[in-house]
Short mmCIF file of C-alpha atoms in Angstrom, two decimals:
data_model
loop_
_atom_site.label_atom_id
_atom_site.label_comp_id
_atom_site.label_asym_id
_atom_site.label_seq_id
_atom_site.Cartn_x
_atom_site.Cartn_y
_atom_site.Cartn_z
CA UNK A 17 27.64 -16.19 2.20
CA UNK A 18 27.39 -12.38 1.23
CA UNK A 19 24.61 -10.37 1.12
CA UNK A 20 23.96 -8.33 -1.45
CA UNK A 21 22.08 -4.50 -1.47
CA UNK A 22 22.45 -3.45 -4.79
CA UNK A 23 19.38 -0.37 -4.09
CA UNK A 24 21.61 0.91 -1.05
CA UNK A 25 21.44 4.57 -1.18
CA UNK A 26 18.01 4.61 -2.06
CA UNK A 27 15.57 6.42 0.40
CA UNK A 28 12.36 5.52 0.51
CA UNK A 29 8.86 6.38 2.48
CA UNK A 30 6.42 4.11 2.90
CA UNK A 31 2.67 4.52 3.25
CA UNK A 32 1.08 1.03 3.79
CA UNK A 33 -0.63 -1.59 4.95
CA UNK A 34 -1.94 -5.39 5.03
CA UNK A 35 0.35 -6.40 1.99
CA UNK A 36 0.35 -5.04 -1.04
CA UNK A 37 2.58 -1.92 -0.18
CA UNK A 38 4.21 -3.82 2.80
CA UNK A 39 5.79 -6.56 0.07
CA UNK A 40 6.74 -4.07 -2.05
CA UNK A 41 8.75 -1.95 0.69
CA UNK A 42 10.24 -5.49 1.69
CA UNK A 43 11.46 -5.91 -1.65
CA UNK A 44 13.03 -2.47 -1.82
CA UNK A 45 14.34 -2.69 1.85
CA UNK A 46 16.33 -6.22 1.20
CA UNK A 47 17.77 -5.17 -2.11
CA UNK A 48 19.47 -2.36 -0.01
CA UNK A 49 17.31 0.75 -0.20
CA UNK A 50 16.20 2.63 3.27
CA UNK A 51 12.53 2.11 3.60
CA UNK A 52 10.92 4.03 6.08
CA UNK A 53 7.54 2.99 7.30
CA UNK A 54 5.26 5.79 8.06
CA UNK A 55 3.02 4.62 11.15
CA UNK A 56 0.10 6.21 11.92
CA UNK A 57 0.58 8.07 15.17
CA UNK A 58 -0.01 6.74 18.13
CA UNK A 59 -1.09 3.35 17.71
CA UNK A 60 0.43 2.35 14.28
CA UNK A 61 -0.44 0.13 11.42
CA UNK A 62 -3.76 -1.62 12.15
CA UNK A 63 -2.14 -4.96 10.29
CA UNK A 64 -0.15 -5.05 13.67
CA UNK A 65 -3.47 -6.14 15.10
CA UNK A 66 -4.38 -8.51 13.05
CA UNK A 67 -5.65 -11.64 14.05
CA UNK A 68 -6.53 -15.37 12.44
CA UNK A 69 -4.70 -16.33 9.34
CA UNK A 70 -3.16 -12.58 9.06
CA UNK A 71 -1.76 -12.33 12.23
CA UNK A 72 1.86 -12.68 11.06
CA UNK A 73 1.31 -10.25 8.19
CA UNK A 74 3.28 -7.49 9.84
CA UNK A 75 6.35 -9.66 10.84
CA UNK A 76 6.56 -11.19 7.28
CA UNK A 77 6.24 -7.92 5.44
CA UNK A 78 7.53 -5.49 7.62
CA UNK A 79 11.02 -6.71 8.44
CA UNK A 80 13.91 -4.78 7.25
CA UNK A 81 12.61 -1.06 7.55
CA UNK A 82 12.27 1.80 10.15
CA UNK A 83 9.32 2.80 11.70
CA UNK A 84 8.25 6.70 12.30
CA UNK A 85 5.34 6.72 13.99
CA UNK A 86 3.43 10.48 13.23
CA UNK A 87 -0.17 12.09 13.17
CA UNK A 88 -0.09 13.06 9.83
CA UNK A 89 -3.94 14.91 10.41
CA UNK A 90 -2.21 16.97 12.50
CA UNK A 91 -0.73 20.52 10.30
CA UNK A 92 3.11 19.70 11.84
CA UNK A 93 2.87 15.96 10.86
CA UNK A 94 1.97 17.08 7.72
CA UNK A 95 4.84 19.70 7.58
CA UNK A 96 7.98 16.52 9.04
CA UNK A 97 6.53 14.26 6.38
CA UNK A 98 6.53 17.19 3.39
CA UNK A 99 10.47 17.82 5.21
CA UNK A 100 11.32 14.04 4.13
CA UNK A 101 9.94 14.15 1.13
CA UNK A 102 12.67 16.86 -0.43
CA UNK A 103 15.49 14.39 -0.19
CA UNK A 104 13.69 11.29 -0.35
CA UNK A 105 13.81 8.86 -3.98
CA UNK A 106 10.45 7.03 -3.76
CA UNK A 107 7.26 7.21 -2.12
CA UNK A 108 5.23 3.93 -2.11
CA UNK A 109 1.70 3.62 -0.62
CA UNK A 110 -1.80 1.57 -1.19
CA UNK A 111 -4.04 3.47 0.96
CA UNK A 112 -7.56 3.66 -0.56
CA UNK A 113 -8.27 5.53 -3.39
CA UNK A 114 -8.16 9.23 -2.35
CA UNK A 115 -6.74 9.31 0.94
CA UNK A 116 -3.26 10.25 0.36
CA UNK A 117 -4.57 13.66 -1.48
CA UNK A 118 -7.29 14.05 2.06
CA UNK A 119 -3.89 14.14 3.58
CA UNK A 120 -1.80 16.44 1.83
CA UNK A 121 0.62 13.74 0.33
CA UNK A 122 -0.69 12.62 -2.80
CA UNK A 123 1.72 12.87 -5.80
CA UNK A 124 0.90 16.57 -6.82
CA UNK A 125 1.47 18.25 -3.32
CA UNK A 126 4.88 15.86 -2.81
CA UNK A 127 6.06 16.09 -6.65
CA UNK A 128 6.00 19.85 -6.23
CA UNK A 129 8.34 19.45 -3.33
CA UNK A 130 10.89 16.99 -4.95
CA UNK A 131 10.43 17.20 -8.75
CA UNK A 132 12.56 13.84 -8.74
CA UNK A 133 10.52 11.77 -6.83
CA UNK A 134 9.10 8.62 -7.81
CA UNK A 135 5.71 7.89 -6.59
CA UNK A 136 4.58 4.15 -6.44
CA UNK A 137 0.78 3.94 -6.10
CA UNK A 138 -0.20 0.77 -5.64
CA UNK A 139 -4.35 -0.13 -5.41
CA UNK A 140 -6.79 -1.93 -6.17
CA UNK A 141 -7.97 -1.40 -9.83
CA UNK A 142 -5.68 1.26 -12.08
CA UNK A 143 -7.88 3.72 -13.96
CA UNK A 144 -11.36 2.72 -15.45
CA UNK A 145 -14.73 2.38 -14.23
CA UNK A 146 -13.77 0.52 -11.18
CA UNK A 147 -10.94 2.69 -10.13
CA UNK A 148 -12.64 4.04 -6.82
CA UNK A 149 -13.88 0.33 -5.82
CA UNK A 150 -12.66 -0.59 -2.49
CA UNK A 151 -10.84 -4.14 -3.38
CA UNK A 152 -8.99 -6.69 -1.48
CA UNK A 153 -7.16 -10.16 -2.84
CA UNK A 154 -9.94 -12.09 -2.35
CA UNK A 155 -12.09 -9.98 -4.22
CA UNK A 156 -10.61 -9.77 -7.44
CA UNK A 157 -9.68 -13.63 -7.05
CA UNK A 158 -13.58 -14.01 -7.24
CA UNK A 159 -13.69 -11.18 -10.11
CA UNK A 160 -11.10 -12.35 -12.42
CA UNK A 161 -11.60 -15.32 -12.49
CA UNK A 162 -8.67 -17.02 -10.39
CA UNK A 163 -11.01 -18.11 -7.30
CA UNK A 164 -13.42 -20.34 -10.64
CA UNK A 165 -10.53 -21.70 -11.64
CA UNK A 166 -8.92 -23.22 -8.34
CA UNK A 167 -11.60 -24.71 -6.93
CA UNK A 168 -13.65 -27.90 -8.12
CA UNK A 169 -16.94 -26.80 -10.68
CA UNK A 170 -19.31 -25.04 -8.93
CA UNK A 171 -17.37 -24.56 -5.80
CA UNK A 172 -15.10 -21.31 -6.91
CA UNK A 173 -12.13 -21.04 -4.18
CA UNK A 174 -9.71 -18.57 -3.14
CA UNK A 175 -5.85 -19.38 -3.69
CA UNK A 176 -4.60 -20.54 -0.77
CA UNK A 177 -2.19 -17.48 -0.42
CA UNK A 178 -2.39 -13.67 -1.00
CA UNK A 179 -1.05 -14.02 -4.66
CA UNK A 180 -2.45 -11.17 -5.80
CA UNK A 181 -0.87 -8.57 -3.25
CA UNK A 182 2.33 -10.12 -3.57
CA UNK A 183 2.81 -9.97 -7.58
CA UNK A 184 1.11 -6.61 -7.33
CA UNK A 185 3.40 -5.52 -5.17
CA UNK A 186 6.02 -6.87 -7.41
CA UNK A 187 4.66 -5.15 -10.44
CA UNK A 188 4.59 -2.09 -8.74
CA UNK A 189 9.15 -2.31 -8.09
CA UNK A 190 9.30 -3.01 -11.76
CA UNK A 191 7.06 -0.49 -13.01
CA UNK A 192 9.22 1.72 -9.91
CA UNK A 193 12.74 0.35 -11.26
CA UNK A 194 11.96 1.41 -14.13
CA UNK A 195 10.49 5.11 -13.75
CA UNK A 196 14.17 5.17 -11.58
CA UNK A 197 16.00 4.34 -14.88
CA UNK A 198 14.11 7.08 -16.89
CA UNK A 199 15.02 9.60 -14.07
CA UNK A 200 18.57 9.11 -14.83
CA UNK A 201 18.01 10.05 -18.21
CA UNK A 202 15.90 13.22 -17.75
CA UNK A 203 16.13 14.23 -14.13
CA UNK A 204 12.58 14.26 -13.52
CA UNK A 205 10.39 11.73 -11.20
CA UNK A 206 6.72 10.42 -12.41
CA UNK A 207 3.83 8.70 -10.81
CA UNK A 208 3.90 4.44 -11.46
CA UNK A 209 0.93 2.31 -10.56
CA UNK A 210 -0.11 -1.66 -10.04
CA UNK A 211 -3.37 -3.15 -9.64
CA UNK A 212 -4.44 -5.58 -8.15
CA UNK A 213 -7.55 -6.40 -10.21
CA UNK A 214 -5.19 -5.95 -13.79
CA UNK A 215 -2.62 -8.47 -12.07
CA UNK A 216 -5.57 -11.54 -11.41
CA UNK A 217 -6.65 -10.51 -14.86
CA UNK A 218 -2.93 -11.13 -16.33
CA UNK A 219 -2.98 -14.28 -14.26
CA UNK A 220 -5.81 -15.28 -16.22
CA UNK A 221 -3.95 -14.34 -19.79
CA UNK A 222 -2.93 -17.88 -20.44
CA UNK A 223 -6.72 -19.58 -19.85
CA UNK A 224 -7.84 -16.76 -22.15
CA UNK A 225 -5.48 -17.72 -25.10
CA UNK A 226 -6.19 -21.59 -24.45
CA UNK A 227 -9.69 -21.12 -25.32
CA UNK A 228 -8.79 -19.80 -28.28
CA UNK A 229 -5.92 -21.94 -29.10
CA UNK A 230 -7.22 -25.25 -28.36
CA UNK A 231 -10.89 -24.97 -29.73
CA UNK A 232 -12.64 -25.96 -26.58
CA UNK A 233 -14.16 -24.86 -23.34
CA UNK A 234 -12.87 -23.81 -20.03
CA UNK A 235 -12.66 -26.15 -16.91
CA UNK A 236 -11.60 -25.40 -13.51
CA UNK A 237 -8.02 -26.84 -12.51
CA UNK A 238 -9.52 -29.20 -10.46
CA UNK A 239 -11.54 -30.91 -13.44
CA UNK A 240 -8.85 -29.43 -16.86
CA UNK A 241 -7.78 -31.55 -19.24
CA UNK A 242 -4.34 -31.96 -18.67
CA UNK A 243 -1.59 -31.10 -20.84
CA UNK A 244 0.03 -34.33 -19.83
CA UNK A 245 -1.19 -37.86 -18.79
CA UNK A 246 0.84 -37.93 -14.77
CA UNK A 247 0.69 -34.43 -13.49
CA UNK A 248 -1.08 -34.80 -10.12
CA UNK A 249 -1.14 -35.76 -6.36
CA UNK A 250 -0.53 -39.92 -5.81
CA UNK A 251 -1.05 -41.22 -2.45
CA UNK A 252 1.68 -43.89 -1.07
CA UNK A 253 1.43 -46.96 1.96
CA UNK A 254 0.54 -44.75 5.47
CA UNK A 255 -0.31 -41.39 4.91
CA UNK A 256 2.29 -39.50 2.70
CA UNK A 257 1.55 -38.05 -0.49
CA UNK A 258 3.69 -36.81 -3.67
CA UNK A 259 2.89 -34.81 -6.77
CA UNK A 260 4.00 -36.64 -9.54
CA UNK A 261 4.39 -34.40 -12.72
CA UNK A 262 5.80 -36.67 -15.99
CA UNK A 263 6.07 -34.12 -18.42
CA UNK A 264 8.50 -36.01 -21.49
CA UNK A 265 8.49 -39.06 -23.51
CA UNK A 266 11.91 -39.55 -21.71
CA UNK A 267 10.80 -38.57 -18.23
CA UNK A 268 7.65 -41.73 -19.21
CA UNK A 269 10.40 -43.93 -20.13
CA UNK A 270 12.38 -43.23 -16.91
CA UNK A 271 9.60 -43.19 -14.72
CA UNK A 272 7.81 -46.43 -15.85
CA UNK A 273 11.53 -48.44 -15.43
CA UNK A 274 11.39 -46.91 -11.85
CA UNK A 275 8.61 -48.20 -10.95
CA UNK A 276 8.51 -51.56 -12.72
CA UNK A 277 5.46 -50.61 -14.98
CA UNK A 278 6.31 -52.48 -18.11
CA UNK A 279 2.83 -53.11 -19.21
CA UNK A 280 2.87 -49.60 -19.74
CA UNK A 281 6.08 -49.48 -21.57
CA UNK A 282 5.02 -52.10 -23.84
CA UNK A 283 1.38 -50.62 -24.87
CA UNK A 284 1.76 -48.76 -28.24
CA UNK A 285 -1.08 -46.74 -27.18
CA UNK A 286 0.88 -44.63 -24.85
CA UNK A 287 3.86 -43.99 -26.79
CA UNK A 288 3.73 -40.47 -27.07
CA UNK A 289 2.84 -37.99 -24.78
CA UNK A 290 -0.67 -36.70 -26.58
CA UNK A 291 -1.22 -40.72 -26.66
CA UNK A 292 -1.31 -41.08 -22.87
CA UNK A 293 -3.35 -37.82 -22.25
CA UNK A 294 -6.30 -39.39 -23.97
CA UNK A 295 -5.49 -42.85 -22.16
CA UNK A 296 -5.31 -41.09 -18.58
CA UNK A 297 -8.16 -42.48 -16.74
CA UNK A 298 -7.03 -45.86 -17.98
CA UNK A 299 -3.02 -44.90 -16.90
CA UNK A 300 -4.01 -43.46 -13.44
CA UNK A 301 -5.79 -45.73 -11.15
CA UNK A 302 -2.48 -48.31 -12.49
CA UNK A 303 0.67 -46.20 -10.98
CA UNK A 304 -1.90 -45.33 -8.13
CA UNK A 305 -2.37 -48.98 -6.77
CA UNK A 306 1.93 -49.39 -7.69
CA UNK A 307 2.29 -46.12 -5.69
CA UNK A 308 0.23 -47.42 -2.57
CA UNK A 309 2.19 -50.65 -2.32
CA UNK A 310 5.96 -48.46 -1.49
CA UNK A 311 6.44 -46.41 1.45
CA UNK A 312 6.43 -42.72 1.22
CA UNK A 313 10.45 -43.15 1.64
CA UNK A 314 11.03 -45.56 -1.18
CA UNK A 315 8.70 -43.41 -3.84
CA UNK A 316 10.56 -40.26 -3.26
CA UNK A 317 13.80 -42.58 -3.62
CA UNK A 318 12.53 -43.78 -7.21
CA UNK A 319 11.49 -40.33 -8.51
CA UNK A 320 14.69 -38.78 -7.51
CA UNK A 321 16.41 -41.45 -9.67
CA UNK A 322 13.59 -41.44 -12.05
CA UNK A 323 14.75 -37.60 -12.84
CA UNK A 324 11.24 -36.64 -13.19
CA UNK A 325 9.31 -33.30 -11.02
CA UNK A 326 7.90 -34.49 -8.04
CA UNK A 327 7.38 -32.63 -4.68
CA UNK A 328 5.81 -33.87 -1.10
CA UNK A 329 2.54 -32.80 -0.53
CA UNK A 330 3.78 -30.25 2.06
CA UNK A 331 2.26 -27.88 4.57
CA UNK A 332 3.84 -24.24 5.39
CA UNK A 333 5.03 -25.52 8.31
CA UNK A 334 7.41 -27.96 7.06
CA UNK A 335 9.26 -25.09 5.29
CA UNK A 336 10.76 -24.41 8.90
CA UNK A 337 12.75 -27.41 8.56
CA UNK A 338 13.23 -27.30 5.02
CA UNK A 339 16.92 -29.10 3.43
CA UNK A 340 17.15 -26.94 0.70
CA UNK A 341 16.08 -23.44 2.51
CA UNK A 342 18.00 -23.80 5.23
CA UNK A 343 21.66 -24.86 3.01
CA UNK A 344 22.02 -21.99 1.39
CA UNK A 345 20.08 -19.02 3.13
CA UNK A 346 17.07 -19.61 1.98
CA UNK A 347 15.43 -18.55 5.64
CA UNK A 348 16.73 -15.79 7.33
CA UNK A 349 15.57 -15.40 11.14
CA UNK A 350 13.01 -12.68 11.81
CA UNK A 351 11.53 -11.64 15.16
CA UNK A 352 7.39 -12.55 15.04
CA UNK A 353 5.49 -10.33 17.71
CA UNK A 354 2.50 -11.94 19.40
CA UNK A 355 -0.74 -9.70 19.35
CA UNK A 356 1.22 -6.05 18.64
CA UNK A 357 3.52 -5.95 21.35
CA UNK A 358 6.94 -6.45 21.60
CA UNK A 359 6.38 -10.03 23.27
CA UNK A 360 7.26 -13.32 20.97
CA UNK A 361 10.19 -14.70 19.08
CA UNK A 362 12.88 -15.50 16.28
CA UNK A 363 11.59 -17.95 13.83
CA UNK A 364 13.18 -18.56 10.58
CA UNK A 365 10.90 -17.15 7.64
CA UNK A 366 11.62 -17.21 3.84
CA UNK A 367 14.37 -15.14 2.16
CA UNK A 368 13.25 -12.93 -1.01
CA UNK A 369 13.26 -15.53 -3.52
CA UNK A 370 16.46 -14.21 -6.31
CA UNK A 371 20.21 -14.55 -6.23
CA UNK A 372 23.05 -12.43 -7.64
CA UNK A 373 26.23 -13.27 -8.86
CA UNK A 374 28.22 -16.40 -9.74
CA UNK A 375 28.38 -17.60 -6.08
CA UNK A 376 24.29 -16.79 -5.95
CA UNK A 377 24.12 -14.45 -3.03
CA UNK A 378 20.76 -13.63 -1.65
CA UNK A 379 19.67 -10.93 0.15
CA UNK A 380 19.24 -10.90 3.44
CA UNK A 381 17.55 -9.74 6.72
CA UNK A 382 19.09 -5.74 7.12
CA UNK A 383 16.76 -5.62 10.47
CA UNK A 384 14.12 -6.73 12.49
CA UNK A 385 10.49 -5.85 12.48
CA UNK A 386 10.25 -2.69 14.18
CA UNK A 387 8.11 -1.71 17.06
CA UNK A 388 5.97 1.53 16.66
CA UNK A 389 8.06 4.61 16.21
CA UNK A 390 11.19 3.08 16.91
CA UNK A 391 12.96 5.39 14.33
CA UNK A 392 11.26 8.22 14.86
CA UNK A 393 13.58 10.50 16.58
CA UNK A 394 16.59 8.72 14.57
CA UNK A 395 14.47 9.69 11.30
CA UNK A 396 13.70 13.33 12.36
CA UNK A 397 17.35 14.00 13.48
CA UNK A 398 18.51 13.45 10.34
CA UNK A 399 16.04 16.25 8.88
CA UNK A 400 17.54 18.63 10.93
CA UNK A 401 14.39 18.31 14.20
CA UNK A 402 16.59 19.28 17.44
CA UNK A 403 15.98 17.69 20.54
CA UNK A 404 13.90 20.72 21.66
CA UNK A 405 11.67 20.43 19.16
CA UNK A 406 11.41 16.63 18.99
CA UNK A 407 10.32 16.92 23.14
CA UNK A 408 7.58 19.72 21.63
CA UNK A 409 6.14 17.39 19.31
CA UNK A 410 6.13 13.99 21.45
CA UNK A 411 4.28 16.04 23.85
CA UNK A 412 1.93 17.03 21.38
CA UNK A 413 1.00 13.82 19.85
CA UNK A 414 2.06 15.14 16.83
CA UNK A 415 4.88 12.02 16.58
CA UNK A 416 5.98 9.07 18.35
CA UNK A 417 9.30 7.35 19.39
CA UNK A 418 9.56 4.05 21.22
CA UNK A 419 13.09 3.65 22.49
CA UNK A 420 15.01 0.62 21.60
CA UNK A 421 13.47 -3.00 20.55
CA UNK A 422 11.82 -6.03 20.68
CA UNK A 423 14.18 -8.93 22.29
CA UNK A 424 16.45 -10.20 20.05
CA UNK A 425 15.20 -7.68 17.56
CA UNK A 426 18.70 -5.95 16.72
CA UNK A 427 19.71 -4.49 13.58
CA UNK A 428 21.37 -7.21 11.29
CA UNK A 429 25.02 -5.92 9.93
CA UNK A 430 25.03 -5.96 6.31
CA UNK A 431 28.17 -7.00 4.39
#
């Protein structure tokens, strides 16, 4: 199947870290656009270090760019990165608040280079009382609201992934699209920004209105009252589980054939779907003893014929092996590297998640996670640094360059 790069000819510097500004140089990277990671000299990004649940943060997010690995405290780091910025199209970072002005590249220094640059700034809370809060997913999970309203009452929990970073970081390539858009129209770059306090809040936009809307007070998902009467996890014989959600009067109809419910069919007090919300503790505990006498096998059989949504109760790991990933390039395979180095292997990891075109192509891996500094010199040669001068600064510190790559860590060809 073709890939597709529709940003190609875009050049782009990022200054990141963890995920926020990692996803969105991923995005920009796989839609075609040459994302350059700038690494703090000599040891890198710190997320390479990372250990626990965010030790694979750097091989998810960090695929598909180059790495230039330079001491940007230092006057001539300063000077290389000022050098890129004059023909570059975006800067993207989510340092803390503050720290890209300490270092000479916040958006007034670099816009007065490049007039036409677009500067994504991508942090915690946009402007307001909180804008100089250090903040982190978690955080405004717990802030917003998000964290109350996944776990069970009293017991706020996190989500069980880094939501926030990721839409954020999504936000941020709209809001960065579109400043692109309005470039073409007046030749001049702006500053766009994301938070990721505002995005938990707009996460929360729908709970807000409900209150409103349906006269009544706000529960926790584990303990709502449900929009519809089967929209929940159902254990089957052994150990497998399905979420079964029955969301039509047809989808009822269908489902209750399936499973050879017809008490249910035949009691005029679940005819309708706002019926059968107020009869769900009586509804429930029936398919849940049908459910427990079939096999995990034969229930997924019956709600694939039933036409209704359903899903095994899956872990991440399953999405390895994944049917419907794996038919149509829904994984691509990226190199993971074990503890920083360039030691570990190719696993297949989620593709970004859109298609184009009538044959749906999805973009795809351009090239592998890179070590640190394993653009550097490539980068710098094509601002005009001559050997000479690339020898003076490696000896200085000022930069870094680590030849070649990570087994089976190639460049992918593009098509």
């Amino acid at each position: 199947m073709t890939t597709v790069h529709p940003l190609q000819g875009l050049k782009v510097l990022e200054f990141s870290h963890a995920v926020m500004g990692p996803t969105a140089g991923l995005l920009l990277a796989e839609l075609g656009a040459d994302v350059v990671k700038i690494e703090p000299a000599p040891n890198g990004d710190p997320t390479r270090q990372l250990a626990g649940f965010a030790a694979g943060y750097f091989s998810a997010y960090c695929r598909s760019k180059r790495s230039l690995a330079i001491d940007l405290k230092h006057p001539e780091g300063k000077a290389l990165v000022h050098r890129l910025v004059a023909d570059a199209d975006v800067v993207l970072e989510n340092y803390g608040p503050g720290t890209m002005d300490r270092l000479g590249c916040g958006y007034a220094e670099l816009s007065a280079i490049n007039p036409r640059l677009i500067y994504l700034a991508l942090k915690g809370y946009l402007k307001g009382p909180y804008e100089n809060r250090p903040a982190l997913d978690e955080v405004v999970q717990f802030h917003a609201g998000l964290a109350w309203m996944t776990g069970p009452p009293g017991k706020p929990m996190r989500a069980g992934a880094s939501v926030n970073d990721i839409m954020g970081a999504m936000f941020g390539v709209i809001a960065l699209q579109s400043a692109l858009i309005e470039r073409q129209k007046t030749g001049k770059g702006t500053i766009v920004s994301a938070g990721l306090f505002e995005n938990a809040c707009f996460l929360m936009s729908n709970y807000m209105a409900g209150m409103i809307a349906g006269e009544q007070e706000l529960r926790p998902m584990p303990a709502r009252r449900g929009a519809w009467a089967i929209y929940e996890p159902f254990a089957t014989r052994g150990e497998g589980q399905v979420f079964v959600g029955v969301t039509s009067d047809s989808q009822w109809t269908r489902f209750i054939k399936e499973f050879d419910l017809q008490q249910l069919a035949d009691d005029p007090k679940l005819a309708t779907n706002r019926l059968r919300t107020q009869q769900r503790e009586y509804i429930r505990p029936i398919i849940q003893a049908r459910l427990l006498e079939l096999d995990l096998d034969d229930v997924k059989s019956r709600l694939e014929r039933a036409n209704v949504s359903w899903a095994p109760v899956g872990k991440p790991s399953d999405l390895f092996e994944d049917a419907h990933l794996q038919a149509a390039g829904g994984l691509v395979d990226v190199f993971v590297g074990k503890g920083g180095g360039p030691a570990g292997q190719v696993v297949p990891l989620p593709a970004l998640p859109m298609a184009f075109g009538q044959d749906r192509a999805r973009p795809g891996l351009v090239r592998q996670p890179p070590l640190v500094g394993q653009h550097t010199e490539e980068v710098l040669r094509g601002i005009g640094v001559s050997p000479e001068e690339f020898v003076r600064l490696s000896q200085a510190g000022v930069v870094v360059s680590t030849r070649g790559g990570q087994a089976g860590a190639a460049p992918v060809a593009q098509t």
